[in-house]
mmCIF file of C-alpha atoms in Angstrom:
data_model
loop_
_atom_site.group_PDB
_atom_site.id
_atom_site.type_symbol
_atom_site.label_atom_id
_atom_site.label_comp_id
_atom_site.label_asym_id
_atom_site.label_seq_id
_atom_site.Cartn_x
_atom_site.Cartn_y
_atom_site.Cartn_z
ATOM 1 C CA GLU A 1 -94.466 -18.131 -16.766
ATOM 2 C CA VAL A 2 -98.004 -18.829 -17.895
ATOM 3 C CA GLN A 3 -99.827 -15.949 -19.541
ATOM 4 C CA LEU A 4 -103.496 -15.685 -20.459
ATOM 5 C CA VAL A 5 -104.808 -13.165 -22.975
ATOM 6 C CA GLU A 6 -108.521 -12.562 -23.421
ATOM 7 C CA SER A 7 -109.960 -11.190 -26.634
ATOM 8 C CA GLY A 8 -113.278 -10.711 -28.382
ATOM 9 C CA GLY A 9 -114.883 -8.117 -26.144
ATOM 10 C CA GLY A 10 -116.748 -5.118 -27.453
ATOM 11 C CA LEU A 11 -120.090 -3.372 -27.733
ATOM 12 C CA VAL A 12 -123.049 -5.599 -28.534
ATOM 13 C CA GLN A 13 -126.802 -5.050 -28.622
ATOM 14 C CA PRO A 14 -129.116 -6.800 -26.157
ATOM 15 C CA GLY A 15 -130.202 -10.220 -27.393
ATOM 16 C CA ARG A 16 -127.138 -10.674 -29.587
ATOM 17 C CA SER A 17 -124.196 -13.051 -29.164
ATOM 18 C CA LEU A 18 -120.479 -12.667 -28.586
ATOM 19 C CA ARG A 19 -117.624 -15.151 -28.251
ATOM 20 C CA LEU A 20 -114.657 -14.456 -26.031
ATOM 21 C CA SER A 21 -111.335 -16.239 -26.414
ATOM 22 C CA CYS A 22 -108.621 -16.904 -23.862
ATOM 23 C CA THR A 23 -105.252 -17.831 -25.321
ATOM 24 C CA ALA A 24 -102.640 -19.398 -23.065
ATOM 25 C CA SER A 25 -98.914 -19.162 -23.567
ATOM 26 C CA GLY A 26 -95.827 -20.114 -21.606
ATOM 27 C CA THR A 27 -96.027 -23.856 -21.976
ATOM 28 C CA ASP A 28 -92.222 -23.943 -21.615
ATOM 29 C CA SER A 29 -92.812 -23.096 -17.936
ATOM 30 C CA GLY A 30 -94.163 -26.585 -17.355
ATOM 31 C CA PHE A 31 -97.778 -25.566 -17.873
ATOM 32 C CA THR A 32 -99.792 -27.954 -20.013
ATOM 33 C CA PHE A 33 -103.010 -26.360 -21.207
ATOM 34 C CA SER A 34 -104.706 -29.639 -21.937
ATOM 35 C CA ASP A 35 -104.203 -30.727 -18.306
ATOM 36 C CA SER A 36 -105.674 -27.533 -16.864
ATOM 37 C CA ALA A 37 -109.248 -26.616 -16.044
ATOM 38 C CA MET A 38 -110.097 -23.149 -17.362
ATOM 39 C CA ASN A 39 -112.372 -20.654 -15.685
ATOM 40 C CA TRP A 40 -114.182 -17.352 -16.344
ATOM 41 C CA VAL A 41 -114.948 -14.576 -13.853
ATOM 42 C CA ARG A 42 -116.593 -11.225 -14.565
ATOM 43 C CA GLN A 43 -116.731 -7.854 -12.876
ATOM 44 C CA ALA A 44 -119.454 -5.337 -13.620
ATOM 45 C CA PRO A 45 -118.422 -1.666 -13.500
ATOM 46 C CA GLY A 46 -117.736 -0.645 -9.912
ATOM 47 C CA LYS A 47 -118.837 -4.021 -8.564
ATOM 48 C CA GLY A 48 -117.241 -7.136 -7.107
ATOM 49 C CA LEU A 49 -116.151 -10.375 -8.717
ATOM 50 C CA GLU A 50 -118.728 -12.837 -10.038
ATOM 51 C CA TRP A 51 -117.849 -16.370 -11.048
ATOM 52 C CA VAL A 52 -119.211 -17.286 -14.503
ATOM 53 C CA GLY A 53 -118.198 -20.889 -15.116
ATOM 54 C CA PHE A 54 -115.408 -23.338 -15.824
ATOM 55 C CA ILE A 55 -114.469 -26.302 -17.995
ATOM 56 C CA ARG A 56 -112.581 -29.312 -16.730
ATOM 57 C CA ASP A 57 -109.774 -30.890 -18.689
ATOM 58 C CA LYS A 58 -110.418 -33.839 -20.992
ATOM 59 C CA ALA A 59 -109.327 -36.340 -18.361
ATOM 60 C CA PHE A 60 -112.499 -35.276 -16.563
ATOM 61 C CA GLY A 61 -114.573 -35.254 -19.708
ATOM 62 C CA ALA A 62 -114.193 -31.518 -20.393
ATOM 63 C CA THR A 63 -117.403 -31.086 -18.421
ATOM 64 C CA THR A 64 -118.633 -27.644 -17.483
ATOM 65 C CA GLU A 65 -120.180 -25.807 -14.561
ATOM 66 C CA TYR A 66 -121.984 -22.463 -14.728
ATOM 67 C CA ALA A 67 -123.369 -19.816 -12.440
ATOM 68 C CA ALA A 68 -127.165 -19.702 -12.306
ATOM 69 C CA SER A 69 -127.145 -16.217 -13.852
ATOM 70 C CA VAL A 70 -125.665 -17.505 -17.130
ATOM 71 C CA THR A 71 -126.866 -21.118 -17.311
ATOM 72 C CA GLY A 72 -128.587 -21.791 -20.621
ATOM 73 C CA ARG A 73 -127.125 -18.657 -22.239
ATOM 74 C CA PHE A 74 -123.336 -19.058 -21.894
ATOM 75 C CA THR A 75 -121.203 -22.002 -23.024
ATOM 76 C CA ILE A 76 -117.553 -22.657 -22.270
ATOM 77 C CA SER A 77 -115.458 -24.804 -24.609
ATOM 78 C CA ARG A 78 -111.795 -25.494 -25.235
ATOM 79 C CA ASP A 79 -109.355 -26.121 -28.077
ATOM 80 C CA ASP A 80 -106.438 -27.942 -26.517
ATOM 81 C CA SER A 81 -104.425 -28.089 -29.735
ATOM 82 C CA ASN A 82 -104.252 -24.275 -29.804
ATOM 83 C CA ALA A 83 -104.393 -23.664 -26.031
ATOM 84 C CA ILE A 84 -107.572 -21.585 -26.244
ATOM 85 C CA ALA A 85 -110.629 -21.481 -24.016
ATOM 86 C CA TYR A 86 -113.837 -19.914 -25.271
ATOM 87 C CA LEU A 87 -116.838 -18.265 -23.667
ATOM 88 C CA GLN A 88 -119.824 -18.216 -26.007
ATOM 89 C CA MET A 89 -122.382 -15.699 -24.776
ATOM 90 C CA ASN A 90 -125.875 -15.759 -26.253
ATOM 91 C CA SER A 91 -129.011 -13.738 -25.507
ATOM 92 C CA LEU A 92 -126.922 -11.034 -23.925
ATOM 93 C CA LYS A 93 -128.503 -8.661 -21.436
ATOM 94 C CA PRO A 94 -127.403 -5.219 -20.233
ATOM 95 C CA GLU A 95 -126.545 -6.797 -16.874
ATOM 96 C CA ASP A 96 -123.897 -8.908 -18.625
ATOM 97 C CA THR A 97 -121.855 -5.730 -19.099
ATOM 98 C CA ALA A 98 -118.550 -6.391 -17.350
ATOM 99 C CA VAL A 99 -114.863 -7.039 -17.635
ATOM 100 C CA TYR A 100 -114.456 -10.759 -18.293
ATOM 101 C CA TYR A 101 -111.397 -12.496 -16.887
ATOM 102 C CA CYS A 102 -110.056 -15.880 -17.875
ATOM 103 C CA THR A 103 -108.167 -17.857 -15.235
ATOM 104 C CA THR A 104 -106.520 -21.199 -14.813
ATOM 105 C CA LEU A 105 -108.157 -23.369 -12.193
ATOM 106 C CA SER A 106 -105.860 -25.499 -10.102
ATOM 107 C CA ASP A 107 -106.712 -27.686 -7.154
ATOM 108 C CA VAL A 108 -105.364 -29.408 -4.087
ATOM 109 C CA TYR A 109 -107.534 -32.428 -3.375
ATOM 110 C CA TYR A 110 -110.431 -30.788 -5.294
ATOM 111 C CA ASN A 111 -110.028 -27.526 -3.404
ATOM 112 C CA TYR A 112 -110.123 -25.343 -6.519
ATOM 113 C CA PHE A 113 -108.430 -21.967 -6.781
ATOM 114 C CA MET A 114 -107.892 -19.439 -9.581
ATOM 115 C CA ASP A 115 -104.140 -19.101 -9.789
ATOM 116 C CA VAL A 116 -103.317 -17.354 -13.093
ATOM 117 C CA TRP A 117 -105.454 -14.478 -14.397
ATOM 118 C CA GLY A 118 -105.589 -12.665 -17.697
ATOM 119 C CA LYS A 119 -105.909 -8.898 -17.871
ATOM 120 C CA GLY A 120 -109.556 -9.107 -18.940
ATOM 121 C CA THR A 121 -111.654 -8.019 -21.886
ATOM 122 C CA THR A 122 -114.573 -5.594 -21.678
ATOM 123 C CA VAL A 123 -118.062 -6.487 -22.844
ATOM 124 C CA THR A 124 -120.697 -3.772 -23.072
ATOM 125 C CA VAL A 125 -124.293 -4.735 -23.803
ATOM 126 C CA SER A 126 -126.270 -1.721 -24.910
ATOM 127 C CA SER A 127 -128.538 -0.570 -27.694
ATOM 128 C CA ASP B 1 -125.762 -21.319 -3.220
ATOM 129 C CA ILE B 2 -123.226 -20.758 -0.487
ATOM 130 C CA GLN B 3 -123.177 -17.090 0.521
ATOM 131 C CA MET B 4 -119.891 -15.479 1.496
ATOM 132 C CA THR B 5 -119.963 -12.380 3.689
ATOM 133 C CA GLN B 6 -116.883 -10.287 4.293
ATOM 134 C CA SER B 7 -116.373 -7.782 7.048
ATOM 135 C CA PRO B 8 -115.688 -5.008 7.134
ATOM 136 C CA SER B 9 -116.690 -3.814 3.653
ATOM 137 C CA SER B 10 -114.046 -1.138 3.907
ATOM 138 C CA LEU B 11 -111.352 -0.065 6.326
ATOM 139 C CA SER B 12 -108.544 2.415 6.502
ATOM 140 C CA ALA B 13 -105.104 1.779 7.953
ATOM 141 C CA SER B 14 -101.583 3.129 7.906
ATOM 142 C CA VAL B 15 -98.354 1.742 6.511
ATOM 143 C CA GLY B 16 -96.906 -0.622 9.095
ATOM 144 C CA ASP B 17 -100.267 -1.540 10.635
ATOM 145 C CA ARG B 18 -101.626 -5.047 11.039
ATOM 146 C CA VAL B 19 -105.094 -5.634 9.614
ATOM 147 C CA THR B 20 -107.523 -8.533 9.670
ATOM 148 C CA ILE B 21 -110.342 -9.185 7.232
ATOM 149 C CA THR B 22 -113.047 -11.708 8.029
ATOM 150 C CA CYS B 23 -115.027 -13.938 5.688
ATOM 151 C CA ARG B 24 -118.031 -15.963 6.842
ATOM 152 C CA ALA B 25 -119.712 -18.736 4.860
ATOM 153 C CA SER B 26 -123.436 -19.468 5.058
ATOM 154 C CA GLN B 27 -122.627 -23.145 5.700
ATOM 155 C CA SER B 28 -119.562 -25.138 6.615
ATOM 156 C CA ILE B 29 -117.010 -25.229 3.790
ATOM 157 C CA ALA B 30 -114.161 -27.018 5.610
ATOM 158 C CA ASN B 31 -111.004 -25.291 4.318
ATOM 159 C CA TYR B 32 -112.268 -24.680 0.761
ATOM 160 C CA LEU B 33 -111.563 -20.964 0.947
ATOM 161 C CA ASN B 34 -109.289 -18.750 -1.126
ATOM 162 C CA TRP B 35 -108.248 -15.103 -0.909
ATOM 163 C CA TYR B 36 -107.497 -12.705 -3.758
ATOM 164 C CA GLN B 37 -106.130 -9.178 -3.936
ATOM 165 C CA GLN B 38 -107.221 -6.715 -6.603
ATOM 166 C CA GLN B 39 -105.261 -3.498 -6.996
ATOM 167 C CA ALA B 40 -107.058 -0.619 -8.686
ATOM 168 C CA GLY B 41 -107.419 -1.139 -12.437
ATOM 169 C CA LYS B 42 -105.741 -4.555 -12.382
ATOM 170 C CA ALA B 43 -106.766 -8.177 -12.521
ATOM 171 C CA PRO B 44 -107.141 -10.032 -9.228
ATOM 172 C CA LYS B 45 -104.226 -12.017 -7.853
ATOM 173 C CA LEU B 46 -104.316 -15.199 -5.781
ATOM 174 C CA LEU B 47 -102.891 -14.750 -2.272
ATOM 175 C CA ILE B 48 -104.016 -17.720 -0.195
ATOM 176 C CA TYR B 49 -105.580 -21.038 -1.136
ATOM 177 C CA ALA B 50 -107.077 -23.811 0.979
ATOM 178 C CA ALA B 51 -107.618 -21.270 3.779
ATOM 179 C CA SER B 52 -104.002 -21.027 4.887
ATOM 180 C CA SER B 53 -101.594 -21.962 2.062
ATOM 181 C CA LEU B 54 -99.568 -19.050 0.765
ATOM 182 C CA GLU B 55 -99.372 -18.858 -3.014
ATOM 183 C CA SER B 56 -95.855 -18.925 -4.408
ATOM 184 C CA GLY B 57 -94.322 -15.456 -4.629
ATOM 185 C CA VAL B 58 -96.752 -13.843 -2.175
ATOM 186 C CA PRO B 59 -94.997 -12.044 0.719
ATOM 187 C CA SER B 60 -95.058 -13.797 4.076
ATOM 188 C CA ARG B 61 -96.789 -10.818 5.747
ATOM 189 C CA PHE B 62 -100.001 -12.285 4.307
ATOM 190 C CA SER B 63 -101.560 -15.173 6.181
ATOM 191 C CA GLY B 64 -104.889 -16.952 6.270
ATOM 192 C CA SER B 65 -106.639 -19.036 8.878
ATOM 193 C CA GLY B 66 -109.947 -20.635 9.703
ATOM 194 C CA SER B 67 -112.131 -23.583 8.829
ATOM 195 C CA GLY B 68 -115.799 -24.411 8.780
ATOM 196 C CA THR B 69 -117.639 -21.109 8.427
ATOM 197 C CA ASP B 70 -115.223 -18.453 9.719
ATOM 198 C CA PHE B 71 -112.001 -17.369 8.046
ATOM 199 C CA THR B 72 -109.535 -14.520 8.368
ATOM 200 C CA LEU B 73 -106.933 -12.868 6.186
ATOM 201 C CA THR B 74 -104.236 -11.070 8.145
ATOM 202 C CA ILE B 75 -101.730 -8.646 6.717
ATOM 203 C CA ASN B 76 -98.808 -7.792 8.977
ATOM 204 C CA SER B 77 -96.830 -4.598 8.560
ATOM 205 C CA LEU B 78 -98.873 -3.059 5.751
ATOM 206 C CA GLN B 79 -96.918 -1.880 2.738
ATOM 207 C CA PRO B 80 -98.049 0.819 0.260
ATOM 208 C CA GLU B 81 -98.792 -1.796 -2.397
ATOM 209 C CA ASP B 82 -101.202 -3.627 -0.065
ATOM 210 C CA PHE B 83 -103.863 -0.948 -0.315
ATOM 211 C CA ALA B 84 -106.334 -2.739 -2.556
ATOM 212 C CA THR B 85 -109.584 -4.692 -2.481
ATOM 213 C CA TYR B 86 -109.607 -8.207 -1.068
ATOM 214 C CA TYR B 87 -112.036 -10.998 -1.926
ATOM 215 C CA CYS B 88 -112.665 -14.384 -0.409
ATOM 216 C CA GLN B 89 -114.013 -17.230 -2.568
ATOM 217 C CA GLN B 90 -115.371 -20.656 -1.679
ATOM 218 C CA SER B 91 -114.839 -23.815 -3.712
ATOM 219 C CA TYR B 92 -116.637 -26.252 -1.412
ATOM 220 C CA ASN B 93 -119.008 -26.950 -4.250
ATOM 221 C CA THR B 94 -118.536 -26.246 -7.915
ATOM 222 C CA LEU B 95 -120.893 -23.283 -7.834
ATOM 223 C CA PHE B 96 -118.093 -20.965 -6.745
ATOM 224 C CA THR B 97 -119.010 -17.763 -4.950
ATOM 225 C CA PHE B 98 -117.043 -14.687 -3.916
ATOM 226 C CA GLY B 99 -117.477 -12.402 -0.977
ATOM 227 C CA GLN B 100 -118.503 -8.831 -1.755
ATOM 228 C CA GLY B 101 -114.982 -7.528 -1.212
ATOM 229 C CA THR B 102 -113.166 -5.474 1.419
ATOM 230 C CA ARG B 103 -111.583 -2.224 0.331
ATOM 231 C CA LEU B 104 -108.426 -1.384 2.250
ATOM 232 C CA ALA B 105 -107.573 2.309 2.025
ATOM 233 C CA ILE B 106 -104.750 4.430 3.343
ATOM 234 C CA LYS B 107 -105.599 6.364 6.487
#
């Protein structure tokens, strides 16, 4: 069974940076991290889900896509040798306060869906 | 961006009931629609992908249908663990968007 564990959350002042990590395990279940696109979703307190962005696997150039609300401030990267995905968050704003979830992103004929979720890590942006 | 609108935003039902949740897209998205369940205090869980395909391990009382702009999630014979919030999500383009969520509460 694939498991994802997010880490790196915490309290940060507006304008500062934070890097979240998502570590995958369970490769003996047939899951190959390097073949999987990885995705981030966030949820502000008491609110719904908001997609943040994703990174394709290296076969697709490890290219990235981002929501408009984070473009230019957030960067997703990956370390396939250690099965870790990262979310680098710069110029943080109070409205970035949320639980951040890492997910795998699978597809059927490019119909993408978020099939495995981590438990999330909390980011609070406040002075 | 493609806007996803769910209805209702909340509903109450009893164990054993059948409920339907609707999701409407602001433009045609073919069958690029997924459904997730989020129980209180937990991470979301994939239920349905590609509008009508049941994710492995998800009970068969859950079903999805629709294409184009209108989609439904149906839960037959509600069980206590089904009282949760449900979200639809489109992947027609790579700027994914979620619906605002439908909270299903016990009557």
